Coordinates of C-alpha atoms in Angstrom, one line a residue:
X104 CA -54.3 -134.1 -152.7
X105 CA -57.5 -136.8 -153.5
X106 CA -59.1 -136.2 -149.7
X107 CA -59.0 -132.8 -150.4
X108 CA -61.2 -132.6 -153.8
X109 CA -64.3 -132.8 -151.3
X110 CA -63.8 -130.1 -149.6
X111 CA -64.6 -126.7 -150.8
X112 CA -62.6 -123.8 -151.2
X113 CA -65.0 -121.9 -148.3
X114 CA -64.7 -124.6 -145.9
X115 CA -60.8 -124.5 -146.3
X116 CA -61.0 -121.0 -145.7
X117 CA -62.9 -121.2 -142.9
X118 CA -60.8 -123.4 -140.9
X119 CA -57.7 -121.7 -141.9
X120 CA -59.5 -118.6 -140.8
X121 CA -60.2 -120.3 -137.2
X122 CA -57.2 -121.3 -137.4
X123 CA -55.6 -118.3 -137.0
X124 CA -58.0 -116.0 -135.4
X125 CA -57.6 -119.5 -132.7
X126 CA -53.8 -119.4 -132.6
X127 CA -54.1 -115.3 -131.8
X128 CA -56.6 -116.2 -128.8
X129 CA -54.0 -118.5 -127.6
X130 CA -50.9 -115.5 -128.0
X131 CA -53.0 -113.2 -126.0
X132 CA -53.5 -115.8 -123.4
X133 CA -50.6 -117.1 -123.1
X134 CA -49.1 -113.6 -122.9
X135 CA -50.9 -112.5 -120.5
X136 CA -50.4 -115.6 -117.8
X137 CA -47.0 -115.4 -117.8
X138 CA -46.7 -111.6 -117.3
X139 CA -49.0 -112.5 -114.1
X140 CA -46.9 -115.9 -113.6
X141 CA -43.9 -113.7 -113.8
X142 CA -45.3 -110.9 -111.7
X143 CA -46.6 -113.6 -108.4
X144 CA -42.8 -115.0 -109.2
X145 CA -40.9 -111.4 -108.6
X146 CA -43.8 -111.0 -105.6
X147 CA -42.6 -114.4 -104.1
X148 CA -39.3 -113.9 -104.1
X149 CA -39.4 -110.9 -103.3
X150 CA -40.7 -111.9 -99.7
X151 CA -39.0 -114.9 -99.4
X152 CA -35.1 -112.6 -99.8
X153 CA -35.8 -110.4 -97.2

């Protein structure tokens, strides 16, 4: 608790909001990347099976 004495509430709120936006942004990026990777995998697996 002694480390947080010099940090203002506004700075803490900014860090929390930045963290949430980072999590949301990286979540969307991971979702799109997983869709693209699975589409590429199924496209290649279809070519190899026939």
